[in-house]
Amino acid sequence: MSSILVLATRNAGKIAEFRQLLSGLDLTFRTLADYPDIGDIEEDGRTFAENAVKKAVSVALATGKLALADDSGLEVDALGGRPGIYSSRYAPTTAERNAKLLEELKDVAVPLRTARFVCVAALADPHGHAVVRTGVCEGRIAFEPSGTGGFGYDPLFFLPEHNKTMASLSDEEKNRISHRGKAIRALRPVLETVLREYGGRIPIP
Ligand code: ITT
């Protein structure tokens, strides 16, 4: 019998990637659009993990279903790791965030433009238990945007090994190498075990 998994995010880019990364499992996906009474969840944690667990647990408790959330962001070395957990709040819109990043880095030379995408994915059950997995993807910040795929900072995130930005990859290529792809692939066997062996409850270690 198919199990329900609530994708606990309001980010359409994340929803598309979660669905693709979890394809082939016997799951019925719901999103926060199916639960309009769930308000904004304040991201007041000090780490990606704290925020990811808070989002997943809040939604699992509110819906009585398994919930999957991620907290993710871009760490830029020349900015001391900023914007990091504040990546979605760095500026009001995606265009403004990317413009601000280019402006802050305008005098930074190529070798010092190193950065990484970090994703902490959290799976939570309706009893408030959660399990997390982390994925990291290294790259550097380009001097101008290119590519139309993905979302967010992808047009500025240059992958030296591929000689193109994250936004220039296909969806499948992005999922193969991305921070979110790595985190969800690590979480996927845990989810399978939770469904198959534990009836949808996350076991306490
Ligand atoms: P939810 O909290 O509802 O999931 P959000 O977009 O606010 O949505 P986060 O708080 O985790 O999510 O912020 C992550 C931000 O980091 C996101 O808005 C992008 O700006 C950036 N980001 C994360 N993953 C990315 C990716 O794969 N490509 C480009 N930018 C990404």
Short mmCIF file of C-alpha atoms and ligand atoms in Angstrom, two decimals:
data_model
loop_
_atom_site.label_atom_id
_atom_site.label_comp_id
_atom_site.label_asym_id
_atom_site.label_seq_id
_atom_site.Cartn_x
_atom_site.Cartn_y
_atom_site.Cartn_z
CA MET A 1 0.00 0.00 0.00
CA SER A 2 1.32 3.42 -0.94
CA SER A 3 2.51 5.61 1.95
CA ILE A 4 2.05 9.36 2.17
CA LEU A 5 5.11 11.59 2.34
CA VAL A 6 4.60 15.32 2.85
CA LEU A 7 7.24 17.42 1.10
CA ALA A 8 7.62 20.13 3.74
CA THR A 9 8.76 23.04 1.59
CA ARG A 10 7.31 26.03 -0.23
CA ASN A 11 10.15 26.03 -2.76
CA ALA A 12 8.90 24.65 -6.11
CA GLY A 13 12.46 23.86 -7.23
CA LYS A 14 13.01 21.66 -4.21
CA ILE A 15 9.66 19.90 -4.71
CA ALA A 16 10.55 18.96 -8.30
CA GLU A 17 13.96 17.65 -7.23
CA PHE A 18 12.56 15.69 -4.24
CA ARG A 19 9.99 14.00 -6.51
CA GLN A 20 12.61 12.97 -9.02
CA LEU A 21 15.09 11.79 -6.39
CA LEU A 22 12.43 9.66 -4.67
CA SER A 23 10.88 8.25 -7.83
CA GLY A 24 10.35 4.50 -7.91
CA LEU A 25 9.30 4.29 -4.26
CA ASP A 26 5.71 3.39 -3.37
CA LEU A 27 4.90 6.89 -2.14
CA THR A 28 2.06 9.35 -2.57
CA PHE A 29 3.49 12.86 -2.40
CA ARG A 30 1.74 15.73 -0.72
CA THR A 31 3.05 19.25 -0.33
CA LEU A 32 2.27 22.18 1.94
CA ALA A 33 -0.23 23.31 -0.72
CA ASP A 34 -2.38 20.37 0.48
CA TYR A 35 -2.26 21.72 4.05
CA PRO A 36 -3.09 25.43 3.78
CA ASP A 37 -3.58 25.75 7.55
CA ILE A 38 0.12 25.16 8.22
CA GLY A 39 1.61 28.64 8.55
CA ASP A 40 5.16 29.76 8.04
CA ILE A 41 7.69 27.89 10.14
CA GLU A 42 10.25 30.28 11.57
CA GLU A 43 13.80 29.23 10.73
CA ASP A 44 15.45 30.30 13.98
CA GLY A 45 18.05 27.54 14.23
CA ARG A 46 21.81 28.16 14.24
CA THR A 47 22.54 25.38 11.75
CA PHE A 48 21.12 23.83 8.58
CA ALA A 49 20.36 20.71 10.63
CA GLU A 50 18.38 22.55 13.32
CA ASN A 51 16.25 24.30 10.71
CA ALA A 52 15.72 21.15 8.62
CA VAL A 53 14.59 19.15 11.66
CA LYS A 54 12.31 21.95 12.81
CA LYS A 55 10.61 22.14 9.39
CA ALA A 56 10.20 18.37 9.04
CA VAL A 57 9.04 17.75 12.62
CA SER A 58 6.58 20.68 12.60
CA VAL A 59 4.94 19.36 9.44
CA ALA A 60 4.93 15.72 10.56
CA LEU A 61 3.25 16.70 13.86
CA ALA A 62 0.73 18.97 12.12
CA THR A 63 -0.26 16.42 9.45
CA GLY A 64 0.18 13.08 11.24
CA LYS A 65 2.25 11.91 8.24
CA LEU A 66 5.90 11.31 7.44
CA ALA A 67 7.45 14.61 6.31
CA LEU A 68 10.60 15.48 4.40
CA ALA A 69 12.26 18.91 4.59
CA ASP A 70 15.61 20.31 3.71
CA ASP A 71 17.51 23.34 4.86
CA SER A 72 20.10 24.31 2.33
CA GLY A 73 22.22 27.19 1.18
CA LEU A 74 25.35 28.56 -0.36
CA GLU A 75 28.58 29.03 1.61
CA VAL A 76 31.00 31.42 -0.09
CA ASP A 77 34.55 31.28 1.26
CA ALA A 78 35.43 34.90 0.41
CA LEU A 79 32.39 35.97 2.47
CA GLY A 80 33.37 33.88 5.50
CA GLY A 81 30.67 31.30 4.68
CA ARG A 82 27.84 33.75 4.03
CA PRO A 83 25.03 33.67 3.09
CA GLY A 84 24.90 30.10 4.52
CA ILE A 85 21.72 29.45 6.49
CA TYR A 86 20.52 32.92 5.45
CA SER A 87 20.69 32.12 1.71
CA SER A 88 16.94 32.56 1.11
CA ARG A 89 16.96 35.83 3.11
CA TYR A 90 20.14 37.36 1.63
CA ALA A 91 17.97 39.74 -0.47
CA PRO A 92 14.22 39.82 -1.27
CA THR A 93 14.15 38.11 -4.69
CA THR A 94 16.27 35.57 -6.57
CA ALA A 95 17.41 38.24 -9.05
CA GLU A 96 18.39 40.59 -6.22
CA ARG A 97 20.20 37.81 -4.34
CA ASN A 98 22.26 36.91 -7.40
CA ALA A 99 23.02 40.57 -8.16
CA LYS A 100 24.08 41.19 -4.56
CA LEU A 101 26.37 38.15 -4.60
CA LEU A 102 28.09 39.35 -7.80
CA GLU A 103 28.47 42.83 -6.32
CA GLU A 104 30.02 41.53 -3.09
CA LEU A 105 32.48 39.43 -5.08
CA LYS A 106 33.27 41.92 -7.83
CA ASP A 107 36.91 42.36 -6.76
CA VAL A 108 37.52 38.72 -5.85
CA ALA A 109 39.79 36.76 -8.22
CA VAL A 110 38.88 33.34 -9.63
CA PRO A 111 40.93 31.16 -7.23
CA LEU A 112 39.31 32.86 -4.24
CA ARG A 113 35.73 32.48 -5.51
CA THR A 114 35.31 28.98 -4.07
CA ALA A 115 31.91 28.08 -2.62
CA ARG A 116 29.74 25.12 -1.76
CA PHE A 117 26.08 24.24 -1.73
CA VAL A 118 25.05 22.45 1.46
CA CYS A 119 21.82 20.50 1.96
CA VAL A 120 20.68 18.91 5.21
CA ALA A 121 17.61 16.77 4.55
CA ALA A 122 15.41 15.71 7.47
CA LEU A 123 12.80 12.95 7.55
CA ALA A 124 10.38 13.18 10.48
CA ASP A 125 7.53 11.01 11.76
CA PRO A 126 4.32 12.08 13.55
CA HIS A 127 5.87 11.17 16.92
CA GLY A 128 8.43 13.92 16.48
CA HIS A 129 11.40 11.71 15.71
CA ALA A 130 13.72 12.72 12.90
CA VAL A 131 16.74 11.51 10.98
CA VAL A 132 19.04 13.76 8.93
CA ARG A 133 21.53 13.31 6.10
CA THR A 134 23.86 15.93 4.60
CA GLY A 135 25.07 16.53 1.06
CA VAL A 136 27.72 19.01 -0.15
CA CYS A 137 28.61 20.16 -3.67
CA GLU A 138 31.78 22.18 -4.27
CA GLY A 139 32.16 24.84 -6.95
CA ARG A 140 32.87 28.53 -7.39
CA ILE A 141 30.97 31.71 -8.07
CA ALA A 142 30.96 32.81 -11.72
CA PHE A 143 31.27 36.46 -12.86
CA GLU A 144 27.92 36.42 -14.63
CA PRO A 145 24.85 34.19 -14.65
CA SER A 146 24.38 31.47 -17.26
CA GLY A 147 21.90 28.65 -17.80
CA THR A 148 18.16 28.40 -17.28
CA GLY A 149 17.76 25.17 -15.31
CA GLY A 150 17.48 24.61 -11.56
CA PHE A 151 16.62 27.57 -9.31
CA GLY A 152 18.09 30.11 -6.91
CA TYR A 153 21.85 30.59 -7.16
CA ASP A 154 22.29 27.87 -9.82
CA PRO A 155 23.11 30.31 -12.70
CA LEU A 156 26.08 31.64 -10.67
CA PHE A 157 27.37 28.31 -9.35
CA PHE A 158 30.17 27.21 -11.65
CA LEU A 159 31.28 23.56 -11.62
CA PRO A 160 34.94 23.38 -12.78
CA GLU A 161 34.70 19.63 -13.51
CA HIS A 162 31.80 20.22 -15.89
CA ASN A 163 32.97 23.62 -17.13
CA LYS A 164 29.44 25.01 -16.78
CA THR A 165 27.08 26.33 -14.16
CA MET A 166 24.60 24.27 -12.20
CA ALA A 167 21.81 25.97 -14.18
CA SER A 168 23.34 24.65 -17.42
CA LEU A 169 22.95 21.01 -16.36
CA SER A 170 19.90 18.88 -17.14
CA ASP A 171 17.66 18.05 -14.15
CA GLU A 172 19.12 14.51 -14.11
CA GLU A 173 22.71 15.79 -14.18
CA LYS A 174 22.02 18.27 -11.39
CA ASN A 175 20.48 15.57 -9.20
CA ARG A 176 23.45 13.28 -9.83
CA ILE A 177 26.01 15.72 -8.42
CA SER A 178 24.07 18.21 -6.30
CA HIS A 179 24.09 18.69 -2.54
CA ARG A 180 20.37 17.77 -2.50
CA GLY A 181 20.93 14.69 -4.66
CA LYS A 182 23.60 13.46 -2.26
CA ALA A 183 21.51 14.12 0.87
CA ILE A 184 18.35 12.49 -0.51
CA ARG A 185 20.22 9.48 -1.90
CA ALA A 186 21.66 8.98 1.60
CA LEU A 187 18.19 9.33 3.17
CA ARG A 188 16.40 7.10 0.66
CA PRO A 189 17.42 3.73 2.18
CA VAL A 190 16.49 5.05 5.63
CA LEU A 191 13.04 5.97 4.32
CA GLU A 192 12.67 2.54 2.71
CA THR A 193 13.56 0.83 6.00
CA VAL A 194 11.23 3.08 8.01
CA LEU A 195 8.35 2.17 5.69
CA ARG A 196 9.13 -1.53 5.28
CA GLU A 197 10.39 -2.53 8.73
CA TYR A 198 8.91 0.03 11.10
CA GLY A 199 5.47 0.85 9.71
CA GLY A 200 6.32 4.51 9.08
CA ARG A 201 7.85 5.18 12.51
CA ILE A 202 11.44 6.30 12.84
CA PRO A 203 13.13 3.95 15.34
CA ILE A 204 14.89 5.53 18.32
CA PRO A 205 18.54 4.43 18.16
P1 ITT B 1 11.63 26.11 2.30
O1 ITT B 1 12.21 26.61 3.62
O2 ITT B 1 10.14 26.26 2.22
O3 ITT B 1 12.10 24.72 1.98
P2 ITT B 1 13.46 28.01 1.10
O4 ITT B 1 13.75 28.38 -0.33
O5 ITT B 1 13.23 29.17 2.06
O6 ITT B 1 12.21 27.02 1.10
P3 ITT B 1 15.83 27.34 2.59
O7 ITT B 1 15.45 28.11 3.80
O8 ITT B 1 16.45 25.98 2.79
O9 ITT B 1 14.59 27.07 1.62
O10 ITT B 1 16.79 28.27 1.73
C1 ITT B 1 17.56 27.69 0.75
C2 ITT B 1 18.03 28.77 -0.20
O11 ITT B 1 19.36 28.43 -0.63
C3 ITT B 1 17.18 28.78 -1.45
O12 ITT B 1 16.11 29.69 -1.35
C4 ITT B 1 18.19 29.17 -2.52
O13 ITT B 1 18.37 30.56 -2.49
C5 ITT B 1 19.46 28.51 -2.01
N1 ITT B 1 19.57 27.13 -2.58
C6 ITT B 1 19.40 25.95 -1.92
N2 ITT B 1 19.54 24.91 -2.75
C7 ITT B 1 19.79 25.44 -3.96
C8 ITT B 1 19.99 24.86 -5.22
O14 ITT B 1 19.93 23.55 -5.43
N3 ITT B 1 20.21 25.70 -6.24
C9 ITT B 1 20.26 27.03 -6.07
N4 ITT B 1 20.05 27.65 -4.91
C10 ITT B 1 19.82 26.86 -3.85
#
